[in-house]
Each structure stands twice: as structure tokens, then as C-alpha cells.
Amino acid sequence: MLAAPPLNTRLDPVPGDGGMPVIGYMLDYIRNPLALFRSRWDKYGEVSWATMAGQKWVIVLGPDACQEVLQNKDKAFVNSDGWSKLIGPFFHGGLMLLDSEEHLRHRRIMQQAFTNDRLKKSVTALNPVVATDLKEWTEGDAFRAYPALKALTLDVATTIFMGGAEGSDDAEIARVNDSFVACVQAATSIVRYRLPGTRWKKGIDGRRTLDEFFRRYLPARRATETDDLFSTLCHIESDAGQRFSDDEVVDHMIFLLMAAHDTSTITLSTMMQYLGQHPEWRERCRAESIALGTDSPTLAQLDELESVDLVMKECLRLVSPTPVVARRAVEDTTIRGRFVPAGTFASVAPHFTHHMPEYWPQPEMFDPNRFAADRREDKVHRYAWEPFGGGVHKCIGMFFAGAEIKTIMHHLLLTFDWTVDPAYVAPLDFTSLPFPTDGQPVRLRRI
């Protein structure tokens, strides 16, 4: 049980149950988070507590409850303590793990790296990288789209964010990719000690690999200012003249590269699945790409890909790249009238909101027109669609992510045709960020 509310209040306690000893509901979440959340919603409503890997968490469901926590008007919740419980040893210092004045200082500096002018340059640099990588893709009846897209988005990230990885061979880049995966998957470790063979130890080792990798390139990026994000973080400063230290640059690069390629990968993979299963949408998107008349679209031209944008938004709804976000109460507070004592961890679940029939008619159906101007189902509630979070911690790279995804999809549509069995359902693993365990097979043909 969570602590009861003070006797002199009329607040209700948070209901809930612990589940299985020690592991609680962790395995239920990994297998099927939507089923777990729906059962909690049906039994307890918007707010309940459950045990996850030995720790009690308040599960926050539905747009009203999510809005209260994410907007955080009474400043009772912090990001740092929440996320640090899961990924602190692996992504410490990342913007998502900072709060208050420290978060504001870092965000003000980092915003200089995500201006519209820099975004335009990033899109220009994106096109040749994507075109070159897609030349290596091979046709097949069971082409594994997810690992191919993950390799592509990591290549994009190292090129756009790092300015390339000179001196690194394919084997080292593969180790870097494996290290990112290890760090992310360590978040749901039940055994949280550096024991051989555990996800936790693999995560700790992965963080060390990433740290060594970025520190090797740091002196060159400090020495010369270029347009890549790594160099930009080494040189930019806020209006007050504040700059990042070496440790801060490395911390931000590790977190940003993880966020930039992991989340984009699952969205692109989901888009390939549904476009492969819905040829009418695939051809509608392809027609818009052909109409641009270029294989190197500008940022402004990407805005003309209206159907691709609708599909992207629908796929962000169907498979949220970040299914839950973590917070911790640093003082006594409430969520929807329920008493939440200081020290409580909270798991806010936008992925559940995205599948609520109360807000999304036939929520499991692929229907990009939900986001069309004449429907805008996402506007029924301010927090009905929240793939990038909300409040002061809303994703700083959301516009880059949208541009990256649309650029890659534009190239895919001009280069390949693909189909997916209409009955196919991706076997998603939610050990951390979602990914298809079968690699997301598609029938791929070069145009």
C-alpha cells in the first residue's frame, strides 16, 4: 500500500495491488502493456499503484491524469529521479534527466542547435546519406526492415549529429549500436547489479563504450566549429554566455543519439508495415513524393508530403516510441484527487491514451485520416495524442524527428515497392523501447 492521506484532508488513497512477489507486473508489461493498462483501468481507473521489478509505481492512465502530471503545475514531480531509477546509470546528464534551473539552462543552450536554419541544413545533409545507404538494401520476400532501418538511422545520426565517425570501421559502429541497445534494455532489469550475463551489466559496459567513443572525437569537435550537432554543442552558448563542459557535451551526445535513432526506427518500421498492408495509402504517399520532382527535398518541400505526415502521426499513435514516461513526486501531491506521497514513482502512459476508444473510434484500426483537417481526432483532448510528451520536458528534437522520418520515407517510396501480409501483426517486445522481435519482414522490390 502507498501511504494514506493525512487525516485532516478528504483525499482518497491510491488503490492498487503489487502483483507477483518481487517482479510484480513487469513481465505483464513486457508481454503486452496495453492489456496490462486496460486491466488496471477497468479495475482501478485513472490512477493505481503496482509493483514493477521490486519498486512501487503509480500508473497514470488517460489524458486527464497524464496532463496533470506532465504539466506539473505545482512542481511536485521531477524527471530526474523518475528516469534515473530506470536509465540513470546509462544516460545520466541527458536533457530528459534534468530538472528545474539545471534543465532550463541546458535547454536554453541546446535550443540553439535546433533552430529552423540548422534544421534546414540537417535536411540537406540527410538526403545523400539516406540515398547512399538505401543502395545497399537487397530485394527479398522476407527483408527484415527493422534492423536495416536501425542501421540507417544510426548512420544518419552519426553523420548529422557527429559530422561522421572518421576512423571508425563497421565493427566499431556495430559495437556502438549494440551499446545503445544494451543501455536502453537495461532499464527494465530485475537484477540491478553488475553480475555477469545480466542486462544491467551489459548496460553499464555499454555506457562505458559510448563514453570512450565520444570522448575520442571531442577534441576535434572542440577545435573546429562545423554544422554537425556534436561541434555545435561544443561551441554554442546561451544569451547569458553559458556553455557546455566536456562532460556535459558527452552526456548530451549519448542521450541524443539514442533518442534520435531508436525512436525514429520504430516509427519508420511501423510505417513500412502499415503502408505494406494498405497499398492505397502507399500509392497515395508515393504520388506525393513523385510530385515533388526531386530526390533531395528541402525542409519546405517536406511539408508538401501531407499523406506521409498523416501516416506518420497515425503510426506514432499506434506504436508510441516511448510508451511510458517516468516521474517522481518530491513532495506530497495529488493526481485526480488521489493522494500521492512524496517519494512516489509515477509511470505516465501515453501509449494507453492513444488506444482508448473513448477518444479514438476503432483505435486498433490504421486510419491516417484521423489527423486530417476535417476530423482532427487528436484535438478532442489536449493530451489525447502525446508521442513527444508534454510540459517543459516536451521533446526538444520533435521537429528534427519529423523531418528525418519524412525524408527517409520519401527516399523509400521513390526507390522501393513493398508489401506486407494483411494478417501480419508485429510481435513487439516492450523490454524497453518497443521493437519487433522478428525484424519486421516485408516483401521488398526495387523500383
Coordinates of C-alpha atoms in Angstrom, one line a residue:
M1 CA 0.0 0.0 0.0
L2 CA 1.0 3.6 -0.5
A3 CA 1.0 6.0 2.4
A4 CA -2.5 7.1 3.4
P5 CA -3.6 10.7 3.0
P6 CA -3.3 13.0 6.1
L7 CA -6.3 12.7 8.4
N8 CA -7.2 16.3 8.1
T9 CA -7.8 16.0 4.3
R10 CA -10.7 14.5 2.3
L11 CA -8.3 13.0 -0.3
D12 CA -8.7 9.4 -1.4
P13 CA -5.7 7.0 -1.3
V14 CA -4.3 5.5 -4.5
P15 CA -5.8 2.0 -4.9
G16 CA -3.8 -0.9 -6.4
D17 CA -2.0 -4.2 -5.8
G18 CA 1.5 -5.4 -6.0
G19 CA 1.1 -8.4 -8.3
M20 CA 3.7 -11.3 -8.2
P21 CA 6.4 -11.2 -5.5
V22 CA 9.4 -9.1 -6.4
I23 CA 8.8 -8.9 -10.2
G24 CA 5.2 -7.5 -9.7
Y25 CA 3.7 -6.8 -13.1
M26 CA 7.0 -6.3 -15.0
L27 CA 6.5 -9.4 -17.2
D28 CA 2.9 -8.4 -17.9
Y29 CA 4.1 -5.1 -19.1
I30 CA 6.9 -6.5 -21.3
R31 CA 4.4 -9.0 -22.9
N32 CA 1.5 -6.6 -23.5
P33 CA 1.5 -3.2 -21.9
L34 CA -1.9 -2.3 -23.4
A35 CA -3.6 -5.4 -21.9
L36 CA -2.0 -4.6 -18.5
F37 CA -3.1 -0.9 -18.6
R38 CA -6.6 -1.8 -19.7
S39 CA -7.0 -4.2 -16.8
R40 CA -5.7 -1.5 -14.4
W41 CA -8.1 1.0 -16.0
D42 CA -11.1 -1.4 -15.7
K43 CA -10.3 -2.3 -12.1
Y44 CA -9.0 0.9 -10.6
G45 CA -9.5 3.7 -13.0
E46 CA -7.1 6.5 -13.9
V47 CA -4.6 6.1 -11.0
S48 CA -3.4 3.0 -9.3
W49 CA -0.2 1.6 -7.8
A50 CA 1.5 -1.6 -8.9
T51 CA 4.9 -3.2 -8.2
M52 CA 7.4 -3.3 -11.1
A53 CA 10.7 -5.1 -10.5
G54 CA 10.5 -4.6 -6.7
Q55 CA 9.5 -0.9 -6.8
K56 CA 6.1 0.5 -6.3
W57 CA 4.9 2.8 -9.2
V58 CA 1.8 4.8 -9.6
I59 CA 0.4 4.1 -13.0
V60 CA -1.2 7.1 -14.6
L61 CA -3.7 6.5 -17.3
G62 CA -5.9 8.6 -19.6
P63 CA -5.4 12.1 -20.9
D64 CA -6.7 14.0 -17.9
A65 CA -4.4 12.2 -15.4
C66 CA -1.4 12.4 -17.8
Q67 CA -2.0 16.1 -18.3
E68 CA -1.9 16.7 -14.6
V69 CA 1.5 15.0 -14.1
L70 CA 3.1 16.3 -17.3
Q71 CA 2.0 19.9 -16.9
N72 CA 3.1 19.6 -13.3
K73 CA 1.6 22.9 -12.2
D74 CA 2.6 22.6 -8.6
K75 CA 6.1 21.4 -9.5
A76 CA 5.7 18.3 -7.3
F77 CA 7.1 15.9 -9.9
V78 CA 10.6 15.7 -11.3
N79 CA 12.0 13.9 -14.3
S80 CA 15.5 13.2 -12.9
D81 CA 14.5 10.9 -10.0
G82 CA 11.9 9.1 -12.1
W83 CA 14.1 8.4 -15.2
S84 CA 17.2 7.9 -13.1
K85 CA 15.5 4.9 -11.4
L86 CA 15.4 3.3 -14.9
I87 CA 18.2 4.6 -17.0
G88 CA 20.2 6.9 -14.8
P89 CA 23.5 4.9 -14.9
F90 CA 23.3 4.8 -18.7
F91 CA 22.0 8.2 -19.8
H92 CA 22.9 10.5 -16.9
G93 CA 23.2 14.1 -17.8
G94 CA 20.8 13.8 -20.8
L95 CA 18.2 16.6 -21.1
M96 CA 15.4 14.3 -20.1
L97 CA 17.1 13.5 -16.8
L98 CA 17.5 17.2 -15.7
D99 CA 15.1 19.4 -13.8
S100 CA 14.4 23.0 -12.6
E101 CA 17.1 25.6 -13.2
E102 CA 19.6 23.0 -14.5
H103 CA 17.1 21.8 -17.1
L104 CA 16.3 25.3 -18.1
R105 CA 20.0 26.2 -18.5
H106 CA 20.8 23.2 -20.6
R107 CA 17.6 23.6 -22.7
R108 CA 18.3 27.2 -23.4
I109 CA 21.8 26.4 -24.7
M110 CA 20.6 23.3 -26.7
Q111 CA 17.8 25.2 -28.4
Q112 CA 20.5 27.0 -30.4
A113 CA 21.2 23.6 -32.0
F114 CA 17.6 23.1 -33.1
T115 CA 16.8 26.4 -34.8
N116 CA 15.0 26.4 -38.1
D117 CA 18.1 27.3 -40.0
R118 CA 20.0 24.4 -38.5
L119 CA 17.1 22.1 -39.3
K120 CA 17.2 23.2 -43.0
K121 CA 20.9 22.3 -43.1
S122 CA 20.3 19.0 -41.5
V123 CA 17.7 18.0 -44.1
T124 CA 20.1 19.0 -46.8
A125 CA 22.7 16.7 -45.3
L126 CA 20.2 13.9 -44.7
N127 CA 19.4 13.3 -48.4
P128 CA 22.8 11.9 -49.6
V129 CA 23.2 9.7 -46.5
V130 CA 19.8 8.1 -47.0
A131 CA 20.3 7.6 -50.7
T132 CA 23.7 6.0 -50.2
D133 CA 22.5 3.6 -47.5
L134 CA 19.4 2.5 -49.5
K135 CA 21.7 1.4 -52.3
E136 CA 22.9 -1.4 -50.0
W137 CA 19.4 -2.7 -49.4
T138 CA 18.7 -6.0 -51.2
E139 CA 15.4 -7.2 -52.6
G140 CA 13.7 -10.2 -50.9
D141 CA 10.4 -11.8 -49.9
A142 CA 11.3 -11.5 -46.2
F143 CA 13.5 -8.4 -46.0
R144 CA 14.0 -7.6 -42.3
A145 CA 13.1 -3.9 -42.3
Y146 CA 13.7 -3.1 -38.6
P147 CA 17.4 -3.9 -38.4
A148 CA 18.0 -2.3 -41.8
L149 CA 16.2 0.9 -40.7
K150 CA 18.1 0.9 -37.4
A151 CA 21.4 0.8 -39.2
L152 CA 20.2 3.6 -41.5
T153 CA 19.0 5.9 -38.7
L154 CA 22.2 5.3 -36.7
D155 CA 24.2 6.2 -39.8
V156 CA 22.1 9.3 -40.2
A157 CA 22.6 10.2 -36.5
T158 CA 26.4 9.8 -36.6
T159 CA 26.5 11.9 -39.8
I160 CA 24.1 14.7 -38.9
F161 CA 24.8 14.8 -35.1
M162 CA 28.5 13.9 -35.2
G163 CA 29.7 15.0 -38.6
G164 CA 30.7 11.4 -39.3
A165 CA 32.7 8.9 -37.4
E166 CA 36.1 9.2 -39.1
G167 CA 38.5 6.4 -38.2
S168 CA 35.7 4.0 -37.1
D169 CA 35.1 0.8 -39.0
D170 CA 31.9 -1.1 -39.4
A171 CA 32.7 -3.3 -36.5
E172 CA 33.1 -0.4 -34.1
I173 CA 29.8 1.2 -35.3
A174 CA 28.1 -2.2 -34.7
R175 CA 29.5 -2.1 -31.1
V176 CA 28.2 1.4 -30.7
N177 CA 24.8 0.3 -31.9
D178 CA 24.9 -2.8 -29.6
S179 CA 25.9 -0.5 -26.7
F180 CA 22.9 1.8 -27.3
V181 CA 20.6 -1.3 -27.3
A182 CA 22.2 -2.6 -24.1
C183 CA 21.8 0.7 -22.3
V184 CA 18.1 1.0 -23.3
Q185 CA 17.2 -2.6 -22.4
A186 CA 18.9 -2.4 -19.0
A187 CA 16.1 0.0 -17.9
T188 CA 13.7 -2.9 -17.0
S189 CA 16.3 -5.1 -15.4
I190 CA 15.1 -7.0 -12.4
V191 CA 18.6 -7.8 -11.2
R192 CA 20.2 -4.4 -10.9
Y193 CA 23.8 -5.4 -10.0
R194 CA 26.8 -5.8 -12.2
L195 CA 26.6 -9.6 -12.4
P196 CA 27.9 -11.4 -15.5
G197 CA 25.2 -12.1 -18.1
T198 CA 22.7 -9.6 -16.7
R199 CA 21.1 -6.8 -18.7
W200 CA 22.3 -4.4 -16.0
K201 CA 26.0 -5.3 -16.5
K202 CA 25.6 -5.1 -20.3
G203 CA 24.1 -1.6 -19.9
I204 CA 27.0 -0.5 -17.6
D205 CA 29.5 -1.9 -20.1
G206 CA 27.6 -0.3 -23.0
R207 CA 27.7 3.1 -21.4
R208 CA 31.5 2.9 -20.9
T209 CA 31.9 2.0 -24.6
L210 CA 29.8 5.0 -25.6
D211 CA 31.6 7.3 -23.3
E212 CA 35.0 6.3 -24.7
F213 CA 33.7 6.6 -28.3
F214 CA 32.5 10.2 -28.0
R215 CA 35.5 11.4 -25.9
R216 CA 37.8 10.2 -28.7
Y217 CA 36.1 12.7 -31.1
L218 CA 35.6 15.5 -28.6
P219 CA 39.0 17.3 -29.1
A220 CA 38.5 17.6 -32.9
R221 CA 34.9 18.9 -32.4
R222 CA 36.2 21.5 -29.9
A223 CA 38.9 22.6 -32.3
T224 CA 36.8 23.3 -35.3
E225 CA 33.2 24.6 -35.5
T226 CA 31.1 22.9 -38.1
D227 CA 27.4 22.4 -38.7
D228 CA 27.0 19.0 -37.0
L229 CA 25.4 18.8 -33.6
F230 CA 28.5 17.5 -31.8
S231 CA 30.5 20.5 -32.9
T232 CA 27.6 22.8 -32.2
L233 CA 27.2 21.6 -28.7
C234 CA 30.9 22.2 -28.2
H235 CA 30.7 25.9 -29.3
I236 CA 27.2 27.2 -28.7
E237 CA 26.3 29.4 -25.8
S238 CA 23.2 30.9 -24.3
D239 CA 22.4 34.6 -24.4
A240 CA 24.0 34.8 -21.0
G241 CA 27.2 33.3 -22.3
Q242 CA 26.8 29.9 -20.8
R243 CA 28.4 26.9 -22.5
F244 CA 28.6 23.1 -22.0
S245 CA 31.5 21.4 -20.3
D246 CA 33.2 18.4 -21.9
D247 CA 31.3 16.0 -19.6
E248 CA 28.0 17.8 -20.5
V249 CA 28.7 17.5 -24.2
V250 CA 29.4 13.8 -24.0
D251 CA 26.3 13.2 -21.8
H252 CA 24.1 15.1 -24.3
M253 CA 25.5 13.3 -27.3
I254 CA 25.0 9.9 -25.9
F255 CA 21.4 10.7 -24.9
L256 CA 20.5 12.5 -28.2
L257 CA 21.9 9.8 -30.4
M258 CA 19.9 7.2 -28.6
A259 CA 16.7 9.2 -28.8
A260 CA 17.3 10.2 -32.4
H261 CA 17.8 6.8 -33.9
D262 CA 15.8 4.4 -31.6
T263 CA 12.5 6.3 -31.7
S264 CA 12.7 7.1 -35.4
T265 CA 13.5 3.5 -36.2
I266 CA 10.3 2.0 -34.7
T267 CA 8.2 4.7 -36.3
L268 CA 9.6 4.1 -39.7
S269 CA 9.3 0.3 -39.2
T270 CA 5.6 0.8 -38.2
M271 CA 5.1 3.0 -41.3
M272 CA 6.6 0.4 -43.6
Q273 CA 4.3 -2.3 -42.1
Y274 CA 1.1 -0.4 -42.5
L275 CA 1.9 1.0 -45.9
G276 CA 2.8 -2.5 -47.0
Q277 CA -0.6 -3.7 -45.7
H278 CA -2.5 -0.7 -47.2
P279 CA -1.4 -0.2 -50.8
E280 CA -3.9 2.6 -51.3
W281 CA -2.1 4.7 -48.8
R282 CA 1.3 3.6 -50.0
E283 CA 0.5 4.7 -53.6
R284 CA -1.1 7.9 -52.3
C285 CA 2.2 8.7 -50.4
R286 CA 4.3 7.7 -53.4
A287 CA 2.3 10.0 -55.7
E288 CA 3.1 13.0 -53.5
S289 CA 6.8 12.1 -53.4
I290 CA 6.9 11.8 -57.2
A291 CA 5.0 15.1 -57.5
L292 CA 7.9 16.9 -55.6
G293 CA 10.1 16.2 -58.6
T294 CA 13.2 15.7 -56.6
D295 CA 15.2 13.1 -54.7
S296 CA 16.6 15.7 -52.4
P297 CA 13.7 17.5 -50.8
T298 CA 14.2 20.7 -48.8
L299 CA 12.6 21.2 -45.4
A300 CA 9.9 23.3 -47.0
Q301 CA 9.2 20.6 -49.6
L302 CA 8.7 18.0 -46.9
D303 CA 5.7 20.0 -45.8
E304 CA 4.0 19.1 -49.1
L305 CA 4.1 15.4 -48.2
E306 CA 0.7 15.6 -46.5
S307 CA -0.2 12.0 -46.7
V308 CA 3.2 10.9 -45.4
D309 CA 2.6 13.2 -42.4
L310 CA -0.8 11.7 -41.7
V311 CA 0.6 8.2 -41.9
M312 CA 3.5 9.2 -39.6
K313 CA 1.1 10.6 -37.0
E314 CA -1.1 7.6 -37.1
C315 CA 1.9 5.2 -36.6
L316 CA 3.1 7.3 -33.7
R317 CA -0.3 6.8 -32.2
L318 CA -0.5 3.0 -32.9
V319 CA 3.1 2.3 -31.6
S320 CA 4.3 5.0 -29.3
P321 CA 8.1 5.2 -29.5
T322 CA 8.2 6.0 -25.7
P323 CA 5.2 4.0 -24.3
V324 CA 5.6 5.4 -20.8
V325 CA 7.4 8.3 -19.2
A326 CA 8.8 8.3 -15.7
R327 CA 8.4 10.9 -12.9
R328 CA 8.8 11.0 -9.1
A329 CA 7.0 13.1 -6.6
V330 CA 9.3 15.2 -4.5
E331 CA 6.6 16.5 -2.2
D332 CA 3.1 15.4 -1.3
T333 CA 0.7 16.0 -4.1
T334 CA -2.4 14.6 -5.8
I335 CA -3.4 13.1 -9.1
R336 CA -7.1 13.3 -10.0
G337 CA -7.9 13.7 -6.3
R338 CA -5.8 10.8 -5.1
F339 CA -3.2 11.4 -2.5
V340 CA 0.4 10.8 -3.8
P341 CA 3.0 10.9 -1.1
A342 CA 6.5 12.4 -1.6
G343 CA 8.9 9.9 -2.9
T344 CA 6.4 8.1 -5.1
F345 CA 7.5 7.0 -8.6
A346 CA 4.9 7.6 -11.3
S347 CA 4.6 5.9 -14.8
V348 CA 2.7 8.1 -17.2
A349 CA 1.3 6.0 -20.1
P350 CA 0.6 8.0 -23.3
H351 CA 0.6 4.7 -25.2
F352 CA -2.6 3.7 -23.4
T353 CA -4.3 7.0 -24.2
H354 CA -3.5 6.5 -27.9
H355 CA -5.6 3.3 -27.8
M356 CA -8.6 4.5 -25.8
P357 CA -11.9 4.0 -27.7
E358 CA -13.3 6.8 -25.6
Y359 CA -11.1 9.2 -27.7
W360 CA -10.2 7.2 -30.8
P361 CA -13.0 5.4 -32.7
Q362 CA -11.9 1.9 -33.6
P363 CA -8.4 2.6 -32.0
E364 CA -6.7 -0.6 -33.4
M365 CA -7.6 0.3 -37.0
F366 CA -5.0 2.0 -39.2
D367 CA -6.7 5.2 -40.2
P368 CA -4.4 8.2 -41.0
N369 CA -7.4 10.4 -41.9
R370 CA -8.0 10.7 -38.1
F371 CA -5.5 13.5 -38.3
A372 CA -6.9 15.2 -41.5
A373 CA -8.2 18.7 -41.2
D374 CA -11.9 17.7 -41.4
R375 CA -11.6 15.2 -38.5
R376 CA -8.6 16.0 -36.2
E377 CA -9.5 13.3 -33.6
D378 CA -6.2 14.3 -31.9
K379 CA -7.8 17.6 -30.9
V380 CA -10.6 16.0 -28.9
H381 CA -8.4 16.4 -25.8
R382 CA -5.2 18.4 -25.5
Y383 CA -3.4 15.2 -24.3
A384 CA -5.2 12.7 -26.5
W385 CA -2.1 12.4 -28.7
E386 CA 1.2 12.9 -26.9
P387 CA 4.0 10.9 -28.5
F388 CA 6.5 13.7 -27.7
G389 CA 5.5 14.1 -24.1
G390 CA 4.2 17.4 -22.7
G391 CA 5.0 20.3 -20.4
V392 CA 8.5 21.8 -20.1
H393 CA 10.1 18.4 -20.9
K394 CA 8.4 18.1 -24.3
C395 CA 10.9 16.6 -26.8
I396 CA 13.3 19.2 -28.0
G397 CA 14.0 17.2 -31.1
M398 CA 10.5 16.6 -32.3
F399 CA 10.8 18.7 -35.4
F400 CA 14.0 17.1 -36.4
A401 CA 12.5 13.7 -35.9
G402 CA 9.5 14.6 -38.1
A403 CA 11.8 15.9 -40.9
E404 CA 14.1 12.8 -40.6
I405 CA 11.2 10.3 -40.8
K406 CA 9.6 12.1 -43.8
T407 CA 13.0 12.4 -45.6
I408 CA 13.7 8.7 -45.2
M409 CA 10.2 7.7 -46.2
H410 CA 10.4 9.9 -49.3
H411 CA 13.5 8.1 -50.4
L412 CA 12.0 4.7 -49.7
L413 CA 8.9 5.5 -51.7
L414 CA 11.0 6.6 -54.7
T415 CA 13.3 3.6 -54.5
F416 CA 11.3 0.6 -53.4
D417 CA 7.9 -1.1 -53.6
W418 CA 7.0 -3.3 -50.7
T419 CA 4.1 -5.4 -49.4
V420 CA 3.2 -7.0 -46.0
D421 CA 0.8 -9.8 -45.3
P422 CA -2.5 -8.1 -44.3
A423 CA -2.8 -10.5 -41.4
Y424 CA 0.6 -9.8 -40.1
V425 CA 0.8 -8.4 -36.5
A426 CA 4.2 -7.2 -35.4
P427 CA 5.4 -9.2 -32.3
L428 CA 6.5 -6.2 -30.3
D429 CA 8.9 -6.5 -27.4
F430 CA 8.5 -3.9 -24.7
T431 CA 11.5 -4.8 -22.6
S432 CA 12.3 -1.1 -23.0
L433 CA 11.5 0.9 -26.2
P434 CA 9.3 -1.3 -28.5
F435 CA 10.8 -3.3 -31.3
P436 CA 9.5 -6.2 -33.5
T437 CA 11.3 -9.4 -32.4
D438 CA 11.0 -10.9 -35.9
G439 CA 12.8 -7.9 -37.5
Q440 CA 9.6 -6.7 -39.3
P441 CA 9.7 -8.8 -42.6
V442 CA 8.5 -7.1 -45.8
R443 CA 8.4 -8.3 -49.4
L444 CA 10.8 -5.7 -50.9
R445 CA 11.3 -4.9 -54.6
R446 CA 13.5 -2.1 -56.1
I447 CA 11.6 0.2 -58.5

